mmCIF file of C-alpha atoms in Angstrom:
data_model
loop_
_atom_site.group_PDB
_atom_site.id
_atom_site.type_symbol
_atom_site.label_atom_id
_atom_site.label_comp_id
_atom_site.label_asym_id
_atom_site.label_seq_id
_atom_site.Cartn_x
_atom_site.Cartn_y
_atom_site.Cartn_z
ATOM 1 C CA MET A 1 137.394 139.312 125.511
ATOM 2 C CA SER A 2 137.116 142.297 123.536
ATOM 3 C CA LYS A 3 134.497 142.966 120.984
ATOM 4 C CA ARG A 4 137.047 142.790 118.259
ATOM 5 C CA ASN A 5 138.267 139.344 119.288
ATOM 6 C CA LYS A 6 134.696 138.074 119.475
ATOM 7 C CA MET A 7 134.054 139.299 115.952
ATOM 8 C CA LEU A 8 137.220 137.700 114.654
ATOM 9 C CA LEU A 9 136.440 134.454 116.418
ATOM 10 C CA GLY A 10 132.821 134.461 115.122
ATOM 11 C CA GLY A 11 133.968 135.360 111.581
ATOM 12 C CA GLY A 12 136.632 132.622 111.680
ATOM 13 C CA GLY A 13 134.015 130.105 112.819
ATOM 14 C CA ILE A 14 131.722 131.078 109.964
ATOM 15 C CA VAL A 15 134.573 130.775 107.438
ATOM 16 C CA PHE A 16 135.449 127.398 108.958
ATOM 17 C CA LEU A 17 131.854 126.190 108.628
ATOM 18 C CA ILE A 18 131.628 127.395 105.033
ATOM 19 C CA ALA A 19 134.923 125.638 104.198
ATOM 20 C CA LEU A 20 133.697 122.461 105.915
ATOM 21 C CA VAL A 21 130.445 122.505 103.915
ATOM 22 C CA MET A 22 132.348 123.061 100.655
ATOM 23 C CA VAL A 23 134.779 120.194 101.312
ATOM 24 C CA SER A 24 131.924 117.932 102.326
ATOM 25 C CA ALA A 25 129.894 118.767 99.211
ATOM 26 C CA SER A 26 132.816 118.217 96.844
ATOM 27 C CA ALA A 27 133.649 114.864 98.466
ATOM 28 C CA LYS A 28 130.072 113.612 98.019
ATOM 29 C CA ARG A 29 129.937 114.546 94.350
ATOM 30 C CA GLU A 30 130.485 111.498 92.048
ATOM 31 C CA LYS A 31 133.007 111.629 89.310
ATOM 32 C CA GLY A 32 131.404 112.033 85.912
ATOM 33 C CA ILE A 33 131.766 109.575 82.991
ATOM 34 C CA GLU A 34 134.868 110.205 80.978
ATOM 35 C CA VAL A 35 133.961 111.383 77.515
ATOM 36 C CA ARG A 36 136.203 111.264 74.452
ATOM 37 C CA PHE A 37 135.867 114.053 71.938
ATOM 38 C CA GLU A 38 136.437 113.751 68.181
ATOM 39 C CA THR A 39 136.201 116.292 65.448
ATOM 40 C CA VAL A 40 133.435 115.731 62.949
ATOM 41 C CA GLY A 41 134.472 114.662 59.455
ATOM 42 C CA ARG A 42 133.804 112.155 56.649
ATOM 43 C CA ARG A 43 135.382 108.690 57.001
ATOM 44 C CA ASP A 44 134.744 105.080 55.942
ATOM 45 C CA LEU A 45 132.750 103.125 58.461
ATOM 46 C CA VAL A 46 134.428 99.839 59.312
ATOM 47 C CA ALA A 47 132.433 97.212 61.148
ATOM 48 C CA ALA A 48 134.470 94.546 62.887
ATOM 49 C CA VAL A 49 133.097 91.677 64.922
ATOM 50 C CA THR A 50 135.292 89.601 67.137
ATOM 51 C CA ALA A 51 133.686 86.332 68.168
ATOM 52 C CA SER A 52 134.601 82.795 69.005
ATOM 53 C CA GLY A 53 132.810 79.758 67.695
ATOM 54 C CA LYS A 54 133.013 76.571 65.685
ATOM 55 C CA ILE A 55 133.095 76.417 61.882
ATOM 56 C CA GLN A 56 130.925 73.710 60.345
ATOM 57 C CA PRO A 57 130.801 72.727 56.668
ATOM 58 C CA LYS A 58 127.618 73.078 54.623
ATOM 59 C CA LYS A 59 127.909 69.447 53.624
ATOM 60 C CA LYS A 60 129.927 66.723 55.334
ATOM 61 C CA VAL A 61 130.976 63.679 53.336
ATOM 62 C CA ASP A 62 132.458 60.503 54.759
ATOM 63 C CA ILE A 63 134.593 58.684 52.218
ATOM 64 C CA SER A 64 135.135 54.952 52.479
ATOM 65 C CA ALA A 65 136.376 52.221 50.189
ATOM 66 C CA ASP A 66 134.183 49.420 48.861
ATOM 67 C CA ILE A 67 136.932 46.958 49.732
ATOM 68 C CA THR A 68 139.282 46.551 52.660
ATOM 69 C CA GLY A 69 143.020 46.075 52.587
ATOM 70 C CA ARG A 70 146.403 47.504 53.460
ATOM 71 C CA ILE A 71 146.988 51.014 52.105
ATOM 72 C CA THR A 72 150.244 51.285 50.157
ATOM 73 C CA ARG A 73 150.026 54.911 48.985
ATOM 74 C CA ILE A 74 148.114 58.015 50.101
ATOM 75 C CA ALA A 75 147.854 60.894 47.622
ATOM 76 C CA VAL A 76 145.986 63.444 49.779
ATOM 77 C CA ARG A 77 145.994 64.536 53.403
ATOM 78 C CA GLU A 78 143.077 65.077 55.746
ATOM 79 C CA GLY A 79 141.533 68.466 55.104
ATOM 80 C CA ASP A 80 142.759 68.742 51.470
ATOM 81 C CA LEU A 81 140.247 69.756 48.819
ATOM 82 C CA VAL A 82 139.594 66.957 46.333
ATOM 83 C CA GLN A 83 137.789 66.751 43.009
ATOM 84 C CA LYS A 84 135.467 64.069 41.683
ATOM 85 C CA GLY A 85 137.495 61.215 40.206
ATOM 86 C CA GLN A 86 140.762 62.316 41.855
ATOM 87 C CA PHE A 87 143.170 59.579 42.980
ATOM 88 C CA LEU A 88 143.066 59.399 46.789
ATOM 89 C CA LEU A 89 144.859 56.232 47.864
ATOM 90 C CA GLN A 90 146.040 52.843 46.685
ATOM 91 C CA ILE A 91 145.152 49.578 48.399
ATOM 92 C CA ASP A 92 147.643 46.696 48.192
ATOM 93 C CA PRO A 93 146.457 44.657 45.181
ATOM 94 C CA THR A 94 148.319 41.421 46.084
ATOM 95 C CA ILE A 95 145.323 39.631 47.624
ATOM 96 C CA TYR A 96 142.990 40.702 44.828
ATOM 97 C CA GLN A 97 145.479 39.720 42.115
ATOM 98 C CA ALA A 98 145.801 36.259 43.715
ATOM 99 C CA ASN A 99 141.999 35.939 43.820
ATOM 100 C CA LEU A 100 141.837 36.987 40.160
ATOM 101 C CA GLN A 101 144.427 34.371 39.187
ATOM 102 C CA ARG A 102 142.505 31.675 41.101
ATOM 103 C CA ALA A 103 139.284 32.714 39.369
ATOM 104 C CA GLN A 104 140.999 32.671 35.958
ATOM 105 C CA ALA A 105 142.393 29.189 36.688
ATOM 106 C CA ALA A 106 138.932 27.977 37.724
ATOM 107 C CA MET A 107 137.472 29.467 34.533
ATOM 108 C CA SER A 108 140.113 27.744 32.397
ATOM 109 C CA GLN A 109 139.367 24.473 34.163
ATOM 110 C CA ALA A 110 135.626 24.948 33.580
ATOM 111 C CA GLU A 111 136.233 25.710 29.889
ATOM 112 C CA ALA A 112 138.343 22.560 29.583
ATOM 113 C CA GLY A 113 135.556 20.596 31.287
ATOM 114 C CA ALA A 114 133.052 22.045 28.819
ATOM 115 C CA VAL A 115 135.243 21.040 25.857
ATOM 116 C CA GLN A 116 135.566 17.534 27.303
ATOM 117 C CA ALA A 117 131.793 17.311 27.891
ATOM 118 C CA ARG A 118 131.117 18.355 24.269
ATOM 119 C CA ALA A 119 133.583 15.735 23.035
ATOM 120 C CA THR A 120 131.936 13.059 25.196
ATOM 121 C CA ARG A 121 128.498 14.119 23.937
ATOM 122 C CA ASP A 122 129.647 13.991 20.300
ATOM 123 C CA GLN A 123 131.237 10.573 20.832
ATOM 124 C CA SER A 124 128.128 9.116 22.507
ATOM 125 C CA THR A 125 125.905 10.602 19.765
ATOM 126 C CA ARG A 126 128.074 8.944 17.086
ATOM 127 C CA ALA A 127 128.048 5.670 19.045
ATOM 128 C CA LEU A 128 124.243 5.784 19.287
ATOM 129 C CA THR A 129 123.954 6.520 15.562
ATOM 130 C CA ARG A 130 126.260 3.576 14.697
ATOM 131 C CA THR A 131 124.365 1.287 17.083
ATOM 132 C CA LYS A 132 121.028 2.228 15.488
ATOM 133 C CA GLU A 133 122.432 1.713 11.968
ATOM 134 C CA LEU A 134 123.846 -1.698 12.870
ATOM 135 C CA ARG A 135 120.556 -2.718 14.513
ATOM 136 C CA GLU A 136 118.653 -1.707 11.358
ATOM 137 C CA GLN A 137 121.065 -3.654 9.136
ATOM 138 C CA ASN A 138 121.113 -6.745 11.294
ATOM 139 C CA PRO A 139 118.721 -6.905 14.278
ATOM 140 C CA ASN A 140 120.476 -10.030 15.613
ATOM 141 C CA LEU A 141 123.874 -8.260 15.788
ATOM 142 C CA ILE A 142 122.818 -5.541 18.316
ATOM 143 C CA SER A 143 120.507 -6.435 21.193
ATOM 144 C CA GLN A 144 117.782 -4.157 22.507
ATOM 145 C CA GLU A 145 119.752 -3.776 25.743
ATOM 146 C CA GLN A 146 122.844 -2.533 23.864
ATOM 147 C CA LEU A 147 120.693 -0.020 21.999
ATOM 148 C CA GLU A 148 119.175 1.222 25.285
ATOM 149 C CA GLN A 149 122.655 1.520 26.846
ATOM 150 C CA ALA A 150 123.852 3.620 23.891
ATOM 151 C CA GLN A 151 120.724 5.795 24.148
ATOM 152 C CA THR A 152 121.252 6.280 27.927
ATOM 153 C CA ALA A 153 124.933 7.175 27.431
ATOM 154 C CA SER A 154 123.930 9.711 24.775
ATOM 155 C CA ASP A 155 121.240 11.237 27.051
ATOM 156 C CA ILE A 156 123.711 11.541 29.971
ATOM 157 C CA ALA A 157 126.339 13.154 27.734
ATOM 158 C CA GLU A 158 123.729 15.585 26.400
ATOM 159 C CA ALA A 159 122.689 16.528 29.954
ATOM 160 C CA ASN A 160 126.296 17.262 30.949
#
């Protein structure tokens, strides 16, 4: 081999080694973090938060009726806002109206019984008064037993 060929071969080997080192070094290098550029200027800062969760009320109120019965009309739906005193629902009044009528009938009957008891008391009081007057006028006409019976009847009528 001639001197010239040796030089070319040696120079080519050196170039090959340099190229191999360069390729190897560039392959090992990590890619950098991608950076976004913006021009500086004045703008409004907007903060937005995206999150998931559960909404809970400050105050929870369970509404229930004092009485039970069949609901005939509902004026609001679940989740609606309501105000104090607002009509919410209507319960079938049939049972309660029947109970009211029975109570009114019982009251009328009791009032009639009271009127009758007063009349009986007044009658027994008058009978006792007459019996006492007759006994004073003629002791032989009314016996002691009859007077005691009139007094007992008057006491019973007064107690009722």
